[in-house]
Amino acid sequence: MMTSRTAEIWVGLFVVAGFAALFMLAMKVSNLSAYTDDDGFEIAATFEDASGLKVRSPVTMAGVTLGRVTDIKFDNSTYKAVVTMQIESRYNQIPAGTSANIYTAGLLGEKYVGLLPGSASNPCDEEKLQAELEGREPDLKGLDCSPQFLKQGSHIKLTQGSLVLEKLIAQFVSRFMEGDDSSKQKDSD
Amino acid sequence: MLQAIQHLGRSGLDFFQRTGRAHILFSQILIGIYSLLPRLGLLVQQVYSVGVLSLLIIVVSGLFVGMVLGLQGYNTLVDFGAEESLGVVVALSLVRELGPVVTALLFAGRAGSALTAEIGLMKATEQLSAMEMMAVDPVRRVLSPRFLAGFISMPLLAAIFSAVGVLGGYFVGVGLLGVDEGAYWSQMQASVDYHEDIMNGVIKSIAFGVVVTWIAVFEGYDAVPTSEGVSRATTRTVVHSSLAVLGLDFILTALMFGES
């Protein structure tokens, strides 16, 4: 009877240890703890070049992760990449004039989308600016004067795509060669 | 010449007969699991001898495999100045491959051989026939609990192996070689996906558990009831289940991580 009791206790401990290990793998090793509820809002941005960016790449502002890339598509009419991002719903005060850039973490690290805050300009401000330029009274009738934030379905217009290392090197090399040629020409003159 | 062909034919027939018997036994074991429900004590006893007694070898080898991964990974990565990624290397190789596979190999050696020897000796000493004479079905009474115990123990052991291995890599990488602690954990969390990596590792270990215990139980049940037959069956268990694990691992890896 005693042996069966100790066996049962050991089995209980074994099962607990197994599930604790699985829990540790889930929480400490994998990104499960970083999973957020799907209550965020989706924004989109069009990039000239989204090479290296992957679904689930982080979207950051000031180095803090605000959300994840959920979809990368190719736009067949503009030949650009349309990147859809999910932002956590508590970050609902990102100004509408925010720009998106694709950066690389470290020299060889993974790509991520970095957001740079812009102005929270609204149609009202634009109308005021326009009126000031034209020297007339601004017509604010029917215009929304509250600051504009990114919300579900917003589209970021100011973007800069990935920097491809080969392109940079090619540019650098060609400029270097040109510089070389012109200096030679100067010498010959 | 004719004799050679006859020999070939006989071994071919033997092979198919054995495969058929193994599958019939497998289905009988699965049916036997239902009648196990009112007698969970049998299962607990088997989980103890299959799982708990394998715990020591699993924990120790997990720790050392993780430590070696930390050491080797560090030496390779430091050449590229990427030693911060040590956590990723250790965690991905453990969770995806080494955890399930090494656990299954050790499990085959530690628990599978014991299962085969035990069941084979039961057969050789005619305990199984005695059970049948008492109208006790040896498949339900002896084989089903052992099979289910292996099925339950294997994923738990693999999870423990991976977790201990990650800690071993942490001790060597962070404690001994001076990798930044935050980088070790955060890079690991950024690159290891719960569904993609950890769940697939668990699925792998479940599949290995089924295959290893199935082979072990069948070899014991099908052993020639002599001391030589039992020893041969034990050897076959270890060899066949190790080969099956490695082959199955390739197929599962190709299916799971092939397209990404």
Short mmCIF file of C-alpha atoms in Angstrom, two decimals:
data_model
loop_
_atom_site.label_atom_id
_atom_site.label_comp_id
_atom_site.label_asym_id
_atom_site.label_seq_id
_atom_site.Cartn_x
_atom_site.Cartn_y
_atom_site.Cartn_z
CA MET A 1 0.00 0.00 0.00
CA MET A 2 2.80 2.32 0.96
CA THR A 3 4.70 1.73 -2.27
CA SER A 4 1.61 2.44 -4.36
CA ARG A 5 1.13 5.67 -2.41
CA THR A 6 4.68 6.87 -3.03
CA ALA A 7 4.36 5.86 -6.67
CA GLU A 8 1.21 7.93 -6.96
CA ILE A 9 2.90 10.94 -5.34
CA TRP A 10 5.85 10.62 -7.69
CA VAL A 11 3.59 10.39 -10.71
CA GLY A 12 1.74 13.48 -9.52
CA LEU A 13 5.02 15.35 -9.16
CA PHE A 14 6.15 14.12 -12.57
CA VAL A 15 3.01 15.35 -14.30
CA VAL A 16 3.24 18.70 -12.49
CA ALA A 17 6.91 19.04 -13.49
CA GLY A 18 6.07 18.20 -17.10
CA PHE A 19 3.37 20.81 -17.33
CA ALA A 20 5.52 23.34 -15.49
CA ALA A 21 8.24 22.78 -18.10
CA LEU A 22 5.73 23.24 -20.90
CA PHE A 23 4.44 26.39 -19.22
CA MET A 24 7.96 27.72 -18.87
CA LEU A 25 8.64 27.02 -22.55
CA ALA A 26 5.43 28.82 -23.46
CA MET A 27 5.91 31.88 -21.28
CA LYS A 28 9.63 32.32 -20.92
CA VAL A 29 11.02 30.90 -24.16
CA SER A 30 8.36 31.63 -26.75
CA ASN A 31 6.49 34.79 -27.58
CA LEU A 32 3.19 33.61 -26.14
CA SER A 33 3.39 36.21 -23.36
CA ALA A 34 3.70 38.90 -26.04
CA TYR A 35 0.51 37.79 -27.74
CA THR A 36 -2.17 40.40 -27.35
CA ASP A 37 -5.90 40.08 -27.70
CA ASP A 38 -7.10 40.78 -31.18
CA ASP A 39 -8.81 43.97 -30.12
CA GLY A 40 -6.33 46.29 -31.80
CA PHE A 41 -6.96 48.36 -34.90
CA GLU A 42 -5.47 47.82 -38.33
CA ILE A 43 -3.63 50.44 -40.33
CA ALA A 44 -1.95 50.11 -43.70
CA ALA A 45 1.05 51.66 -45.38
CA THR A 46 2.38 51.45 -48.91
CA PHE A 47 6.12 50.93 -49.28
CA GLU A 48 8.31 51.14 -52.35
CA ASP A 49 10.31 48.22 -51.05
CA ALA A 50 9.31 45.88 -48.22
CA SER A 51 12.06 43.33 -48.68
CA GLY A 52 13.02 41.52 -45.50
CA LEU A 53 9.83 42.44 -43.70
CA LYS A 54 7.81 39.46 -42.52
CA VAL A 55 4.38 38.83 -41.09
CA ARG A 56 4.63 39.21 -37.29
CA SER A 57 7.54 41.64 -37.58
CA PRO A 58 7.25 44.26 -34.83
CA VAL A 59 5.87 47.75 -35.39
CA THR A 60 7.58 50.22 -33.08
CA MET A 61 7.53 53.86 -32.15
CA ALA A 62 10.38 55.32 -30.05
CA GLY A 63 11.72 51.78 -29.74
CA VAL A 64 8.60 50.43 -28.06
CA THR A 65 6.62 47.71 -29.81
CA LEU A 66 3.09 48.93 -30.49
CA GLY A 67 1.91 46.12 -32.71
CA ARG A 68 2.76 43.58 -35.36
CA VAL A 69 2.71 43.31 -39.14
CA THR A 70 -0.27 41.15 -40.06
CA ASP A 71 -0.15 41.09 -43.83
CA ILE A 72 2.14 42.02 -46.71
CA LYS A 73 0.60 42.23 -50.18
CA PHE A 74 1.71 43.33 -53.59
CA ASP A 75 -0.40 46.03 -55.19
CA ASN A 76 -0.82 45.04 -58.81
CA SER A 77 -1.64 48.54 -60.06
CA THR A 78 1.01 50.64 -58.32
CA TYR A 79 3.70 47.92 -58.11
CA LYS A 80 4.24 48.66 -54.44
CA ALA A 81 4.00 46.63 -51.26
CA VAL A 82 0.97 47.17 -49.06
CA VAL A 83 1.79 46.35 -45.45
CA THR A 84 -1.08 45.90 -43.00
CA MET A 85 -0.24 46.37 -39.33
CA GLN A 86 -2.23 45.69 -36.19
CA ILE A 87 -1.72 48.26 -33.44
CA GLU A 88 -2.82 47.62 -29.86
CA SER A 89 -5.99 49.52 -29.14
CA ARG A 90 -4.55 51.39 -26.13
CA TYR A 91 -2.29 53.33 -28.50
CA ASN A 92 -5.14 55.33 -30.00
CA GLN A 93 -3.42 58.73 -29.89
CA ILE A 94 -0.94 58.29 -32.72
CA PRO A 95 -1.17 61.39 -34.91
CA ALA A 96 -2.50 60.95 -38.43
CA GLY A 97 0.59 62.52 -39.99
CA THR A 98 2.84 59.75 -38.70
CA SER A 99 5.35 58.35 -41.15
CA ALA A 100 6.42 54.71 -41.43
CA ASN A 101 9.93 53.48 -42.20
CA ILE A 102 11.38 50.02 -42.49
CA TYR A 103 14.51 49.70 -40.37
CA THR A 104 16.92 46.90 -39.60
CA ALA A 105 17.66 45.88 -36.03
CA GLY A 106 21.45 45.78 -35.88
CA LEU A 107 23.60 45.23 -38.92
CA LEU A 108 22.20 41.83 -39.84
CA GLY A 109 19.12 41.77 -37.63
CA GLU A 110 15.52 41.40 -38.59
CA LYS A 111 13.51 44.16 -40.24
CA TYR A 112 10.87 46.09 -38.38
CA VAL A 113 8.52 48.98 -39.07
CA GLY A 114 9.41 52.17 -37.20
CA LEU A 115 6.74 54.84 -36.88
CA LEU A 116 7.80 58.49 -36.55
CA PRO A 117 5.15 60.75 -35.03
CA GLY A 118 3.99 63.61 -37.26
CA SER A 119 1.43 66.32 -36.80
CA ALA A 120 -2.11 65.56 -35.77
CA SER A 121 -3.29 67.92 -38.48
CA ASN A 122 -6.94 67.96 -39.49
CA PRO A 123 -8.95 69.44 -42.38
CA CYS A 124 -9.63 72.48 -40.22
CA ASP A 125 -5.91 73.35 -39.91
CA GLU A 126 -5.38 72.81 -43.62
CA GLU A 127 -8.21 75.16 -44.42
CA LYS A 128 -6.75 77.81 -42.07
CA LEU A 129 -3.33 77.50 -43.72
CA GLN A 130 -4.84 77.70 -47.17
CA ALA A 131 -6.90 80.76 -46.19
CA GLU A 132 -3.85 82.47 -44.72
CA LEU A 133 -1.91 81.93 -47.94
CA GLU A 134 -4.76 83.25 -50.04
CA GLY A 135 -5.40 86.13 -47.62
CA ARG A 136 -9.06 85.36 -46.95
CA GLU A 137 -11.20 84.42 -43.98
CA PRO A 138 -11.04 80.66 -43.27
CA ASP A 139 -14.29 78.82 -43.96
CA LEU A 140 -14.58 76.26 -41.19
CA LYS A 141 -18.13 75.24 -41.90
CA GLY A 142 -18.59 71.44 -41.90
CA LEU A 143 -14.94 70.79 -41.10
CA ASP A 144 -13.70 68.61 -38.26
CA CYS A 145 -11.45 70.69 -36.00
CA SER A 146 -10.42 67.96 -33.53
CA PRO A 147 -6.90 66.49 -33.87
CA GLN A 148 -6.77 63.45 -36.15
CA PHE A 149 -5.36 60.14 -34.91
CA LEU A 150 -4.64 56.86 -36.65
CA LYS A 151 -7.66 54.59 -36.43
CA GLN A 152 -9.03 51.39 -37.97
CA GLY A 153 -8.43 51.49 -41.72
CA SER A 154 -6.09 54.50 -41.68
CA HIS A 155 -3.50 54.67 -44.40
CA ILE A 156 -0.04 56.06 -43.75
CA LYS A 157 1.10 58.11 -46.73
CA LEU A 158 4.61 59.10 -45.70
CA THR A 159 6.74 55.97 -45.99
CA GLN A 160 10.25 54.87 -46.67
CA GLY A 161 10.97 51.31 -47.66
CA SER A 162 13.80 48.97 -46.74
CA LEU A 163 17.33 49.88 -47.56
CA VAL A 164 18.77 47.06 -49.60
CA LEU A 165 22.45 46.69 -48.91
CA GLU A 166 23.33 45.80 -52.51
CA LYS A 167 21.64 48.94 -53.80
CA LEU A 168 23.54 51.10 -51.33
CA ILE A 169 26.84 49.50 -52.23
CA ALA A 170 26.07 49.85 -55.94
CA GLN A 171 25.28 53.54 -55.46
CA PHE A 172 28.39 54.07 -53.41
CA VAL A 173 30.58 52.26 -55.91
CA SER A 174 29.16 54.11 -58.91
CA ARG A 175 29.59 57.46 -57.16
CA PHE A 176 33.10 56.52 -56.17
CA MET A 177 33.92 55.55 -59.78
CA GLU A 178 32.45 58.78 -61.09
CA GLY A 179 34.45 60.78 -58.55
CA ASP A 180 37.52 58.89 -59.61
CA ASP A 181 36.89 59.62 -63.30
CA SER A 182 36.30 63.34 -62.72
CA SER A 183 39.46 63.71 -60.64
CA LYS A 184 41.42 61.99 -63.40
CA GLN A 185 39.91 64.35 -65.94
CA LYS A 186 40.93 67.28 -63.77
CA ASP A 187 44.44 65.90 -63.61
CA SER A 188 44.61 65.61 -67.37
CA ASP A 189 43.31 69.18 -67.71
CA MET B 1 19.62 -20.44 -56.46
CA LEU B 2 16.09 -21.63 -55.88
CA GLN B 3 16.86 -21.84 -52.18
CA ALA B 4 18.00 -18.21 -52.13
CA ILE B 5 14.74 -17.13 -53.74
CA GLN B 6 12.79 -19.24 -51.28
CA HIS B 7 14.69 -17.66 -48.40
CA LEU B 8 13.94 -14.20 -49.73
CA GLY B 9 10.29 -15.08 -50.08
CA ARG B 10 10.11 -16.45 -46.57
CA SER B 11 11.71 -13.39 -45.00
CA GLY B 12 9.36 -11.19 -47.01
CA LEU B 13 6.34 -13.13 -45.78
CA ASP B 14 7.69 -12.99 -42.23
CA PHE B 15 8.08 -9.25 -42.47
CA PHE B 16 4.52 -8.73 -43.65
CA GLN B 17 3.16 -11.11 -41.05
CA ARG B 18 4.98 -9.25 -38.31
CA THR B 19 3.76 -5.90 -39.61
CA GLY B 20 0.23 -7.25 -39.70
CA ARG B 21 0.47 -8.63 -36.18
CA ALA B 22 1.86 -5.32 -34.97
CA HIS B 23 -1.10 -3.45 -36.40
CA ILE B 24 -3.64 -5.91 -35.02
CA LEU B 25 -2.00 -5.60 -31.62
CA PHE B 26 -2.05 -1.80 -31.93
CA SER B 27 -5.78 -1.75 -32.54
CA GLN B 28 -6.34 -4.21 -29.66
CA ILE B 29 -4.31 -1.97 -27.36
CA LEU B 30 -6.34 1.06 -28.41
CA ILE B 31 -9.58 -0.80 -27.71
CA GLY B 32 -8.11 -1.95 -24.39
CA ILE B 33 -7.57 1.64 -23.29
CA TYR B 34 -11.35 2.03 -22.86
CA SER B 35 -11.51 -0.71 -20.28
CA LEU B 36 -8.64 0.96 -18.46
CA LEU B 37 -10.73 3.90 -17.31
CA PRO B 38 -12.16 2.29 -14.12
CA ARG B 39 -8.70 1.03 -13.14
CA LEU B 40 -6.47 4.07 -13.23
CA GLY B 41 -4.23 2.54 -10.57
CA LEU B 42 -2.66 0.32 -13.22
CA LEU B 43 -1.89 3.37 -15.33
CA VAL B 44 -0.34 5.27 -12.41
CA GLN B 45 1.94 2.33 -11.64
CA GLN B 46 3.12 2.26 -15.25
CA VAL B 47 3.60 6.03 -15.53
CA TYR B 48 5.79 5.68 -12.48
CA SER B 49 7.99 2.97 -13.97
CA VAL B 50 8.04 4.43 -17.50
CA GLY B 51 8.05 8.15 -16.81
CA VAL B 52 9.24 8.94 -13.31
CA LEU B 53 12.13 6.49 -13.38
CA SER B 54 13.29 7.99 -16.72
CA LEU B 55 13.28 11.45 -15.18
CA LEU B 56 16.83 11.39 -13.87
CA ILE B 57 18.50 10.49 -17.16
CA ILE B 58 16.31 13.00 -19.01
CA VAL B 59 17.09 15.88 -16.65
CA VAL B 60 20.82 15.17 -16.54
CA SER B 61 21.21 14.73 -20.29
CA GLY B 62 18.97 17.75 -20.97
CA LEU B 63 21.18 19.88 -18.75
CA PHE B 64 24.35 18.70 -20.46
CA VAL B 65 22.95 18.98 -23.99
CA GLY B 66 21.87 22.53 -23.22
CA MET B 67 25.26 23.37 -21.77
CA VAL B 68 27.09 21.95 -24.77
CA LEU B 69 24.77 23.88 -27.10
CA GLY B 70 25.54 27.04 -25.16
CA LEU B 71 29.27 26.45 -25.40
CA GLN B 72 29.35 25.44 -29.06
CA GLY B 73 26.84 28.07 -30.11
CA TYR B 74 28.81 30.76 -28.32
CA ASN B 75 32.08 29.75 -29.96
CA THR B 76 30.49 29.85 -33.40
CA LEU B 77 28.46 33.01 -32.90
CA VAL B 78 31.21 35.05 -31.30
CA ASP B 79 33.10 34.99 -34.62
CA PHE B 80 30.23 36.93 -36.16
CA GLY B 81 29.78 39.17 -33.14
CA ALA B 82 26.31 37.69 -32.77
CA GLU B 83 26.66 36.04 -29.37
CA GLU B 84 23.48 37.83 -28.30
CA SER B 85 21.59 35.33 -30.45
CA LEU B 86 22.78 32.45 -28.29
CA GLY B 87 19.37 32.14 -26.68
CA VAL B 88 17.73 31.73 -30.07
CA VAL B 89 20.18 29.03 -31.14
CA VAL B 90 19.81 27.07 -27.91
CA ALA B 91 16.03 27.38 -27.67
CA LEU B 92 15.22 26.65 -31.31
CA SER B 93 17.48 23.65 -31.60
CA LEU B 94 16.19 22.23 -28.33
CA VAL B 95 12.50 22.88 -28.85
CA ARG B 96 12.35 21.87 -32.49
CA GLU B 97 14.78 18.98 -32.73
CA LEU B 98 16.94 17.88 -29.85
CA GLY B 99 14.25 17.91 -27.19
CA PRO B 100 11.88 15.46 -28.87
CA VAL B 101 14.52 13.37 -30.66
CA VAL B 102 17.09 12.90 -27.89
CA THR B 103 14.32 12.32 -25.37
CA ALA B 104 12.82 9.66 -27.64
CA LEU B 105 16.19 7.94 -28.10
CA LEU B 106 16.88 7.95 -24.38
CA PHE B 107 13.30 6.86 -23.74
CA ALA B 108 13.74 3.94 -26.12
CA GLY B 109 16.90 2.91 -24.33
CA ARG B 110 15.67 3.44 -20.79
CA ALA B 111 11.94 2.65 -20.85
CA GLY B 112 11.41 0.83 -24.16
CA SER B 113 13.97 -1.88 -23.47
CA ALA B 114 12.60 -2.36 -19.96
CA LEU B 115 9.06 -2.72 -21.33
CA THR B 116 10.14 -5.31 -23.89
CA ALA B 117 12.16 -7.31 -21.38
CA GLU B 118 9.35 -7.25 -18.84
CA ILE B 119 6.65 -8.35 -21.27
CA GLY B 120 8.96 -10.86 -22.96
CA LEU B 121 9.82 -12.45 -19.63
CA MET B 122 6.13 -12.55 -18.71
CA LYS B 123 5.61 -14.48 -21.90
CA ALA B 124 8.62 -16.74 -21.38
CA THR B 125 7.54 -17.62 -17.85
CA GLU B 126 4.00 -18.18 -19.15
CA GLN B 127 2.45 -15.50 -16.98
CA LEU B 128 0.55 -14.21 -19.99
CA SER B 129 -0.88 -17.67 -20.69
CA ALA B 130 -1.82 -17.98 -17.02
CA MET B 131 -3.74 -14.71 -17.30
CA GLU B 132 -5.56 -15.98 -20.34
CA MET B 133 -6.51 -19.13 -18.45
CA MET B 134 -8.03 -16.94 -15.74
CA ALA B 135 -10.04 -15.19 -18.48
CA VAL B 136 -7.99 -12.01 -18.06
CA ASP B 137 -7.07 -10.45 -21.37
CA PRO B 138 -3.30 -9.80 -21.17
CA VAL B 139 -3.57 -7.08 -23.83
CA ARG B 140 -5.94 -5.06 -21.67
CA ARG B 141 -4.32 -5.92 -18.37
CA VAL B 142 -0.64 -5.63 -19.31
CA LEU B 143 -0.13 -3.93 -22.66
CA SER B 144 -2.70 -1.11 -22.73
CA PRO B 145 -1.60 0.56 -19.47
CA ARG B 146 2.02 0.42 -20.56
CA PHE B 147 1.26 1.88 -23.95
CA LEU B 148 -0.85 4.69 -22.51
CA ALA B 149 1.84 5.41 -19.93
CA GLY B 150 4.42 5.86 -22.68
CA PHE B 151 2.01 8.04 -24.64
CA ILE B 152 1.54 10.30 -21.61
CA SER B 153 5.13 10.33 -20.37
CA MET B 154 6.96 11.07 -23.60
CA PRO B 155 5.69 14.65 -24.24
CA LEU B 156 6.15 15.54 -20.58
CA LEU B 157 9.70 14.19 -20.61
CA ALA B 158 10.47 16.07 -23.82
CA ALA B 159 9.14 19.32 -22.35
CA ILE B 160 11.24 18.82 -19.22
CA PHE B 161 14.28 18.06 -21.40
CA SER B 162 13.85 21.25 -23.42
CA ALA B 163 13.21 23.42 -20.38
CA VAL B 164 16.22 22.04 -18.50
CA GLY B 165 18.32 22.40 -21.66
CA VAL B 166 17.40 26.06 -22.04
CA LEU B 167 18.40 26.57 -18.40
CA GLY B 168 21.68 24.71 -19.04
CA GLY B 169 22.41 26.98 -22.01
CA TYR B 170 21.60 29.92 -19.76
CA PHE B 171 24.05 28.80 -17.07
CA VAL B 172 26.88 28.38 -19.56
CA GLY B 173 26.08 31.32 -21.82
CA VAL B 174 25.13 33.94 -19.24
CA GLY B 175 26.86 32.62 -16.16
CA LEU B 176 30.12 31.40 -17.62
CA LEU B 177 30.68 33.18 -20.92
CA GLY B 178 29.11 36.53 -20.10
CA VAL B 179 26.33 36.84 -22.67
CA ASP B 180 23.91 39.56 -21.65
CA GLU B 181 21.07 38.06 -19.66
CA GLY B 182 18.38 40.30 -21.13
CA ALA B 183 19.55 39.60 -24.68
CA TYR B 184 19.51 35.85 -24.03
CA TRP B 185 15.86 35.80 -22.99
CA SER B 186 14.47 38.61 -25.14
CA GLN B 187 16.01 37.44 -28.42
CA MET B 188 14.73 33.97 -27.60
CA GLN B 189 11.23 35.28 -27.02
CA ALA B 190 11.35 37.34 -30.20
CA SER B 191 12.27 34.38 -32.40
CA VAL B 192 10.56 31.35 -30.88
CA ASP B 193 6.92 31.10 -31.84
CA TYR B 194 4.51 29.30 -29.54
CA HIS B 195 2.39 27.58 -32.19
CA GLU B 196 5.08 27.20 -34.81
CA ASP B 197 7.90 25.88 -32.65
CA ILE B 198 6.76 24.71 -29.25
CA MET B 199 3.49 23.09 -30.29
CA ASN B 200 5.16 21.33 -33.22
CA GLY B 201 7.81 20.04 -30.82
CA VAL B 202 5.06 18.69 -28.57
CA ILE B 203 3.33 17.03 -31.53
CA LYS B 204 6.64 15.46 -32.52
CA SER B 205 7.23 14.09 -29.05
CA ILE B 206 3.71 12.62 -28.92
CA ALA B 207 4.31 10.86 -32.25
CA PHE B 208 7.66 9.52 -31.03
CA GLY B 209 6.07 8.36 -27.79
CA VAL B 210 3.45 6.37 -29.68
CA VAL B 211 5.99 4.80 -32.01
CA VAL B 212 8.55 3.90 -29.34
CA THR B 213 6.07 2.35 -26.92
CA TRP B 214 4.25 0.58 -29.71
CA ILE B 215 7.48 -1.03 -30.93
CA ALA B 216 8.57 -1.89 -27.38
CA VAL B 217 5.24 -3.45 -26.41
CA PHE B 218 4.93 -5.37 -29.66
CA GLU B 219 8.47 -6.74 -29.55
CA GLY B 220 7.89 -7.97 -26.01
CA TYR B 221 4.55 -9.53 -26.84
CA ASP B 222 5.88 -11.09 -30.04
CA ALA B 223 9.17 -12.31 -28.56
CA VAL B 224 10.27 -15.93 -28.86
CA PRO B 225 9.60 -17.19 -25.30
CA THR B 226 13.18 -18.14 -24.47
CA SER B 227 15.90 -16.16 -22.73
CA GLU B 228 17.66 -15.72 -26.07
CA GLY B 229 14.45 -14.59 -27.73
CA VAL B 230 13.82 -11.99 -25.05
CA SER B 231 17.34 -10.61 -25.33
CA ARG B 232 16.98 -10.40 -29.12
CA ALA B 233 13.63 -8.69 -28.79
CA THR B 234 15.12 -6.13 -26.40
CA THR B 235 17.92 -5.34 -28.82
CA ARG B 236 15.45 -5.05 -31.70
CA THR B 237 13.33 -2.63 -29.66
CA VAL B 238 16.19 -0.23 -29.14
CA VAL B 239 17.46 -0.46 -32.72
CA HIS B 240 14.09 -0.30 -34.45
CA SER B 241 12.63 2.43 -32.33
CA SER B 242 15.78 4.58 -32.66
CA LEU B 243 15.69 4.20 -36.43
CA ALA B 244 11.95 4.84 -36.53
CA VAL B 245 12.36 7.98 -34.43
CA LEU B 246 15.10 9.38 -36.66
CA GLY B 247 13.24 8.57 -39.87
CA LEU B 248 9.95 9.90 -38.56
CA ASP B 249 11.72 13.03 -37.36
CA PHE B 250 12.85 13.82 -40.88
CA ILE B 251 9.34 13.37 -42.26
CA LEU B 252 7.72 15.43 -39.50
CA THR B 253 10.32 18.18 -39.84
CA ALA B 254 9.78 18.34 -43.58
CA LEU B 255 6.02 18.58 -43.04
CA MET B 256 6.15 21.12 -40.20
CA PHE B 257 9.00 23.43 -41.02
CA GLY B 258 9.31 22.71 -44.73
CA GLU B 259 7.64 25.72 -46.25
CA SER B 260 8.81 28.40 -43.83
#
